[in-house]
Coordinates of C-alpha atoms and ligand atoms in Angstrom, one line a residue:
P1 CA -0.4 0.3 -0.6
A2 CA 3.0 2.9 0.7
I3 CA 4.9 1.7 -2.1
P4 CA 1.9 3.9 -4.7
T5 CA 2.8 6.4 -2.6
A6 CA 6.2 6.5 -2.3
L7 CA 6.3 6.5 -6.3
K8 CA 3.9 8.9 -7.0
A9 CA 7.1 11.3 -4.7
L10 CA 9.8 9.9 -6.8
V11 CA 8.1 10.8 -9.5
L12 CA 7.3 14.1 -7.9
G13 CA 10.8 14.7 -7.1
S14 CA 11.9 15.4 -11.8
G15 CA 13.3 11.7 -11.3
A16 CA 17.1 14.6 -11.5
W17 CA 18.4 12.3 -8.2
L18 CA 18.1 9.0 -10.0
L19 CA 19.4 10.8 -12.8
G20 CA 22.5 12.5 -11.2
S21 CA 23.4 8.9 -9.2
G22 CA 24.2 7.5 -12.2
L23 CA 20.7 5.0 -12.3
S24 CA 18.7 5.4 -14.4
P25 CA 18.8 6.2 -17.8
S26 CA 16.7 8.7 -18.6
R27 CA 14.6 11.2 -17.6
S28 CA 12.4 11.4 -19.6
Q29 CA 12.1 7.7 -19.3
L30 CA 10.9 8.6 -15.9
S31 CA 8.2 10.3 -16.3
S32 CA 5.0 7.9 -15.8
P33 CA 4.6 6.1 -12.2
R34 CA 4.9 2.8 -14.6
A35 CA 8.6 3.9 -15.9
V36 CA 9.7 4.5 -12.2
E37 CA 8.1 1.3 -11.4
A38 CA 9.9 -0.4 -13.5
E39 CA 13.1 1.6 -12.5
V40 CA 12.6 0.7 -9.2
T41 CA 11.9 -2.8 -9.2
R42 CA 15.4 -3.0 -11.0
M43 CA 17.5 -1.2 -9.3
F44 CA 15.8 -3.5 -5.9
K45 CA 17.6 -5.8 -8.1
D46 CA 20.9 -5.4 -8.0
F47 CA 21.0 -4.2 -4.5
M48 CA 19.6 -7.8 -3.1
I49 CA 22.8 -9.0 -5.3
Q50 CA 25.4 -6.5 -4.5
F51 CA 23.9 -6.7 -0.9
N52 CA 23.6 -10.1 -0.8
R53 CA 18.8 -10.4 -0.1
T54 CA 17.1 -13.2 0.2
Y55 CA 13.8 -13.2 2.1
R56 CA 12.6 -16.0 3.8
S57 CA 8.9 -15.4 1.6
P58 CA 7.9 -13.4 -1.0
A59 CA 5.2 -11.3 0.7
E60 CA 8.8 -10.2 2.8
Q61 CA 10.4 -9.7 -0.3
Q62 CA 7.3 -7.4 -1.5
R63 CA 6.8 -5.2 2.1
R64 CA 11.2 -4.9 1.9
F65 CA 10.7 -4.0 -1.4
G66 CA 8.1 -1.3 -0.5
I67 CA 11.2 -0.1 2.5
F68 CA 13.3 0.1 0.2
I69 CA 11.4 3.1 -2.2
Q70 CA 10.6 4.7 1.3
S71 CA 14.8 4.7 1.7
L72 CA 14.6 5.7 -2.4
V73 CA 12.4 8.4 -1.3
T74 CA 14.3 9.6 2.0
A75 CA 17.1 9.9 0.0
Q76 CA 15.8 12.4 -2.6
Q77 CA 14.8 14.4 -0.4
L78 CA 18.2 14.9 1.3
Q79 CA 19.8 15.2 -2.1
E80 CA 17.4 17.8 -2.7
T81 CA 18.0 19.7 0.7
E82 CA 21.7 19.4 0.5
L83 CA 23.6 22.4 1.1
G84 CA 26.8 20.9 0.8
T85 CA 28.4 18.5 -1.8
G86 CA 26.8 15.0 0.6
Q87 CA 25.7 12.7 -2.1
Y88 CA 22.8 10.3 -0.7
G89 CA 21.3 6.3 -2.3
V90 CA 21.3 3.3 -2.1
T91 CA 23.3 1.4 0.8
R92 CA 23.4 -1.9 2.4
F93 CA 21.3 -0.4 5.2
S94 CA 18.2 0.5 1.9
D95 CA 16.1 -2.5 3.2
W96 CA 15.7 -1.4 6.5
T97 CA 13.3 0.6 8.7
D98 CA 14.5 3.3 10.6
E99 CA 13.6 1.7 13.4
E100 CA 16.1 -1.9 12.4
F101 CA 18.6 1.0 11.8
R102 CA 18.6 2.6 15.0
G103 CA 17.9 -0.9 17.1
V104 CA 21.6 -1.8 16.2
F105 CA 23.3 1.7 15.9
Q106 CA 21.2 3.4 18.3
S107 CA 23.6 4.7 21.9
H108 CA 21.8 6.3 25.3
P109 CA 22.1 9.8 25.3
P110 CA 24.9 11.5 26.5
P111 CA 24.9 12.4 30.5
S112 CA 25.8 16.0 31.0
M113 CA 29.7 15.7 32.4
A114 CA 32.9 17.6 34.0
Q115 CA 34.6 19.8 30.9
A116 CA 38.3 20.1 30.3
P117 CA 39.4 23.4 30.7
R118 CA 39.5 25.7 27.1
L119 CA 42.4 26.1 25.0
P120 CA 44.3 29.0 24.8
R121 CA 43.3 30.0 22.2
G122 CA 46.1 29.9 19.3
K123 CA 46.2 29.5 15.4
L124 CA 44.3 27.2 14.0
P125 CA 46.0 25.0 11.6
T126 CA 43.2 24.7 8.1
S127 CA 43.7 21.9 8.4
C128 CA 44.7 19.0 9.8
D129 CA 44.3 14.3 9.1
W130 CA 45.7 12.5 11.6
R131 CA 44.9 9.0 8.8
K132 CA 48.5 10.9 7.2
A133 CA 50.8 10.7 10.5
G134 CA 49.3 6.9 10.6
A135 CA 47.9 7.4 13.9
V136 CA 44.1 6.0 12.4
T137 CA 44.0 2.0 12.6
A138 CA 41.7 0.4 10.1
V139 CA 38.2 1.0 9.5
R140 CA 36.5 -1.7 10.9
N141 CA 32.6 -3.1 11.3
Q142 CA 31.3 -3.9 14.1
G143 CA 28.8 -6.0 12.8
M144 CA 24.9 -5.8 12.4
E145 CA 24.6 -7.6 15.9
C146 CA 25.6 -5.9 18.0
H147 CA 24.9 -2.4 19.1
S148 CA 29.0 -1.4 19.6
C149 CA 30.2 1.8 17.9
W150 CA 30.7 3.2 21.2
A151 CA 33.3 0.0 22.2
F152 CA 35.1 0.4 19.0
A153 CA 34.6 4.5 19.5
A154 CA 36.4 4.4 21.9
V155 CA 39.2 1.7 22.1
S156 CA 39.7 4.3 18.5
N157 CA 40.5 6.8 20.0
I158 CA 43.0 5.3 23.4
E159 CA 44.2 3.3 20.2
S160 CA 45.3 6.3 18.4
L161 CA 46.5 8.4 21.3
W162 CA 49.3 5.1 22.5
N163 CA 50.0 5.8 18.4
I164 CA 50.4 9.8 18.8
H165 CA 52.6 9.4 22.1
F166 CA 54.1 6.2 22.0
H167 CA 54.6 6.2 18.1
Q168 CA 53.4 2.7 18.6
P169 CA 50.5 1.1 16.4
R170 CA 48.1 -1.3 18.3
N171 CA 44.6 -3.2 17.6
L172 CA 43.0 -3.0 21.1
S173 CA 40.9 -5.4 21.9
V174 CA 36.4 -4.1 21.6
Q175 CA 35.0 -7.4 22.8
E176 CA 36.4 -6.8 26.0
V177 CA 35.2 -3.4 26.6
L178 CA 31.6 -5.3 25.8
D179 CA 32.0 -8.5 28.4
C180 CA 33.6 -6.4 30.8
S181 CA 32.1 -3.2 30.7
W182 CA 30.9 -1.6 34.0
C183 CA 26.9 -0.4 32.7
G184 CA 27.1 -4.4 31.9
A185 CA 25.8 -2.5 28.9
G186 CA 27.7 -4.9 26.0
C187 CA 26.1 -5.4 22.6
N188 CA 22.8 -3.1 23.6
G189 CA 24.7 -0.5 23.2
G190 CA 26.0 1.7 26.3
Y191 CA 28.0 5.2 26.8
V192 CA 30.7 6.0 25.6
W193 CA 31.8 7.3 29.3
D194 CA 31.2 3.8 29.9
A195 CA 33.6 2.7 28.0
F196 CA 37.1 4.5 29.3
T197 CA 34.9 3.9 33.0
T198 CA 36.4 0.1 31.7
V199 CA 39.5 0.4 30.5
L200 CA 40.3 2.2 33.8
R201 CA 38.8 -0.6 36.2
L202 CA 40.7 -3.5 34.1
R203 CA 43.6 -1.2 34.7
G204 CA 44.2 -1.2 30.9
L205 CA 42.9 -3.2 27.2
T206 CA 44.2 -6.2 26.0
S207 CA 45.1 -6.4 22.4
E208 CA 42.5 -7.6 19.8
A209 CA 45.2 -10.3 18.9
D210 CA 44.3 -11.4 22.2
Y211 CA 40.5 -11.1 22.7
P212 CA 38.7 -11.1 19.8
Y213 CA 35.5 -9.3 18.2
K214 CA 33.2 -11.8 19.0
G215 CA 30.3 -9.6 17.7
K216 CA 28.1 -10.8 20.6
T217 CA 28.2 -10.2 24.9
E218 CA 30.9 -12.7 26.3
K219 CA 31.5 -13.6 29.8
C220 CA 34.2 -11.2 30.9
K221 CA 37.5 -12.7 30.2
K222 CA 40.5 -10.6 32.4
N223 CA 42.9 -13.0 31.9
D224 CA 47.4 -13.1 32.4
K225 CA 47.0 -11.5 29.0
P226 CA 48.7 -8.1 29.1
S227 CA 47.3 -5.1 28.6
A228 CA 48.3 -3.1 25.5
A229 CA 48.2 0.0 26.1
Y230 CA 46.2 2.9 28.6
I231 CA 44.9 5.0 30.3
Q232 CA 44.4 8.2 32.6
G233 CA 41.8 8.8 32.3
F234 CA 38.5 10.8 30.5
Q235 CA 37.4 14.3 29.3
T236 CA 34.9 15.7 27.8
L237 CA 35.3 19.2 25.8
P238 CA 34.1 21.6 25.1
E239 CA 31.3 22.5 22.7
D240 CA 32.4 24.4 19.9
E241 CA 33.7 23.5 17.2
E242 CA 36.6 26.0 17.2
E243 CA 37.6 24.1 20.5
I244 CA 37.3 20.6 19.4
A245 CA 38.9 21.2 15.6
A246 CA 41.5 23.0 17.9
H247 CA 42.1 19.9 20.4
V248 CA 42.7 17.3 17.5
A249 CA 45.1 19.5 16.0
S250 CA 47.5 19.7 18.9
Q251 CA 46.4 16.1 20.8
G252 CA 44.6 13.6 18.0
P253 CA 41.7 12.4 17.3
I254 CA 38.7 12.1 19.4
T255 CA 34.8 10.4 19.7
V256 CA 31.7 12.3 19.3
T257 CA 28.3 12.1 19.6
L258 CA 25.5 12.8 17.1
N259 CA 22.5 12.1 15.1
S260 CA 23.3 9.5 12.4
A261 CA 20.5 10.2 10.9
A262 CA 21.5 11.1 7.2
M263 CA 24.7 8.6 6.8
K264 CA 21.9 5.4 7.4
Y265 CA 22.0 7.0 3.0
Y266 CA 25.8 8.9 2.4
K267 CA 27.5 7.8 -0.5
R268 CA 30.2 10.2 -0.8
G269 CA 31.6 14.3 -0.1
I270 CA 30.7 17.2 2.5
S271 CA 27.2 15.7 3.8
Q272 CA 24.9 19.3 5.6
P273 CA 21.6 17.9 5.6
L274 CA 18.9 20.7 6.9
V275 CA 18.4 20.8 10.2
K276 CA 15.0 19.4 10.0
N277 CA 16.1 16.4 8.6
C278 CA 18.9 15.2 11.1
S279 CA 18.3 17.1 14.1
P280 CA 21.2 18.3 16.4
D281 CA 19.4 17.1 19.8
Q282 CA 18.5 13.2 19.2
L283 CA 22.2 11.9 19.2
D284 CA 22.7 8.0 18.5
H285 CA 26.2 6.8 16.9
V286 CA 28.9 6.9 18.3
V287 CA 32.0 7.6 15.7
L288 CA 35.9 9.4 16.0
L289 CA 36.4 12.4 14.3
V290 CA 39.6 11.5 13.2
G291 CA 40.8 15.8 11.9
Y292 CA 39.7 17.7 9.4
G293 CA 39.0 20.1 6.0
A294 CA 38.3 22.8 4.6
G295 CA 38.8 22.7 0.5
D296 CA 37.0 24.5 -2.4
S297 CA 33.9 23.0 -3.9
V298 CA 33.1 23.9 -7.1
V299 CA 28.9 23.4 -6.7
K300 CA 28.3 23.7 -11.0
I301 CA 24.3 24.5 -11.6
T302 CA 22.6 24.5 -15.3
L303 CA 20.3 27.7 -16.0
T304 CA 17.3 27.6 -17.8
P305 CA 17.0 31.3 -19.1
L306 CA 14.3 32.2 -20.9
C307 CA 15.9 32.6 -24.2
L308 CA 16.2 29.0 -23.5
S309 CA 20.3 28.2 -24.3
L310 CA 21.3 25.9 -21.0
R311 CA 23.5 28.3 -19.5
Q312 CA 26.2 26.0 -17.1
L313 CA 26.8 28.6 -13.8
T314 CA 30.1 27.4 -11.4
V315 CA 29.7 28.8 -8.1
V316 CA 33.2 27.7 -5.9
N317 CA 32.7 27.7 -2.0
E318 CA 34.6 26.9 0.7
R319 CA 33.6 24.2 2.9
Q320 CA 34.8 23.3 5.9
F321 CA 33.9 19.2 7.2
W322 CA 35.4 16.8 10.3
I323 CA 36.5 13.9 9.5
I324 CA 35.2 11.5 10.9
K325 CA 36.2 7.4 11.4
N326 CA 32.6 5.4 11.2
S327 CA 33.0 1.5 12.1
W328 CA 30.9 0.6 9.8
G329 CA 33.0 -1.2 7.6
D330 CA 35.2 0.0 4.8
H331 CA 32.8 -0.3 2.2
W332 CA 30.4 1.9 3.3
G333 CA 30.7 6.3 2.7
E334 CA 34.9 6.8 1.2
Q335 CA 36.2 4.1 2.4
G336 CA 34.4 3.9 5.5
Y337 CA 34.9 7.9 6.5
Y338 CA 32.4 9.8 6.5
R339 CA 32.4 14.0 5.9
L340 CA 30.7 16.0 7.5
Y341 CA 30.4 19.4 7.4
R342 CA 32.1 21.6 10.2
G343 CA 31.4 25.1 11.5
R344 CA 27.3 24.9 12.4
N345 CA 27.3 21.2 15.0
A346 CA 25.6 19.9 12.0
C347 CA 23.7 16.5 12.8
G348 CA 24.5 18.0 16.5
V349 CA 28.5 16.9 15.8
S350 CA 30.3 19.0 18.7
K351 CA 28.1 18.5 21.3
F352 CA 29.2 15.6 23.2
P353 CA 32.9 15.5 22.5
V354 CA 34.9 12.7 25.1
T355 CA 38.5 11.7 24.6
A356 CA 40.5 9.0 26.6
I357 CA 43.3 11.1 28.9
V358 CA 46.9 9.5 27.3
Q359 CA 50.3 10.8 28.3
R360 CA 53.6 9.5 28.6
L361 CA 54.5 9.3 32.7
G362 CA 56.6 12.1 33.5
A363 CA 56.3 14.2 30.0
P364 CA 52.3 15.6 29.9
G365 CA 51.9 18.3 27.5
S366 CA 54.1 16.9 25.0
K367 CA 54.1 17.8 21.7
V368 CA 52.7 16.1 19.0
H369 CA 52.0 17.9 15.0
C370 CA 48.8 16.6 13.2
P371 CA 49.6 16.0 9.7
S372 CA 48.4 19.0 7.2
Ligands
LIG401 C1 24.8 -14.0 1.3 O1 23.9 -15.3 2.4 C2 24.0 -16.1 2.1 C3 22.9 -15.8 3.6 O2 22.7 -15.8 4.5 C4 25.2 -16.7 3.5 O3 25.3 -18.3 3.8 C5 25.9 -16.9 2.1 O4 27.8 -16.6 3.1 C6 26.4 -15.2 2.1 N1 27.1 -14.5 0.8 C7 28.4 -13.7 1.1 C8 28.9 -14.1 -0.3 O5 28.2 -12.7 1.6
LIG402 C1 46.2 -4.2 13.0 O1 45.4 -4.6 12.5 C2 45.2 -4.5 10.7 C3 44.4 -5.5 10.2 O2 44.3 -5.8 10.5 C4 46.9 -5.6 10.2 O3 46.9 -4.8 9.2 C5 48.0 -4.2 11.4 O4 48.3 -5.5 11.2 C6 47.4 -4.7 13.0 N1 48.5 -4.5 13.8 C7 48.8 -4.4 14.4 C8 50.0 -4.0 15.1 O5 49.1 -5.4 14.9

């Protein structure tokens, strides 16, 4: 029943987005509902092949097809209202309802906590990317059955800080954080601060090799294996994107909690959804902020003036963005990364910045340098 309505929305949406996504033959071929339905059916078949989907009954397949169309409509709306250069389309979540998506990736809303002192305002480097220093471990995949983004982000944060301050690469155990979580959250989803509290209580974290990821909560096995890294504590940062950038540039990657609504459809580009499409008050996903940048982005606008000749207008404007490491595998987004508009608290990115404190004993506050 939802299908005809959704199809109508796709037709009304002019099909321009389908064209832009390279998924559709031509605009004129999308002029009738029947043509759109044929096209969308083809897209769904491609989707099933690409993401290896089998449904247990024809009825279930029909239901998923309806959700898929609804996802196309949402992606199209995001695309048509996009203020940045973000591109949205079919992803592996396209046949998931919003409830299912939130169910897996949801984290709890953050509590209030004491904040780190503000850094002295110096001149902020225009860009910073800790990946270029080799300080960010490979993108991992939390899997479909475990709400473990909070643990992945926290562990990534510790791995990066350990690398930056001790110049030792580490792959650390997310599973240990899940199994031994102080609040007992595990795969049910938790707070990023619970991960840090857990690491403090365990007096360090075991390596991934010694305590590998299972994607489900098991019994805490703190064993005789040595800890591979330690933290001295953790802190929240001011809710201010300048401060956050200054901290990232001078100290290293940090965790942030954001609204993942646009991420469900994100493919590439600098994402800047309308506030109503990505409320800064509904934080549900924890990720690692590994740097930031500013780039001139060229937006081509095609005008059809009265004289009927097509003209292209090129608009150049500077866009500031955050570079965000996600935990949905490296096939998602830009090789596992998300670029999000920086400067307007997009999707609530600045609301809950938290980081572990990792310091070389005897050398607190040692200078580190983030590659630009
Ligand atoms: C595809 O899904 C089936 C059943 O869910 C599974 O057994 C198979 O390993 C999957 N193949 C790939 C390539 O993921
Ligand atoms: C960490 O994991 C990556 C990818 O799995 C691997 O290539 C790398 O060698 C590992 N590093 C360490 C220090 O174990």
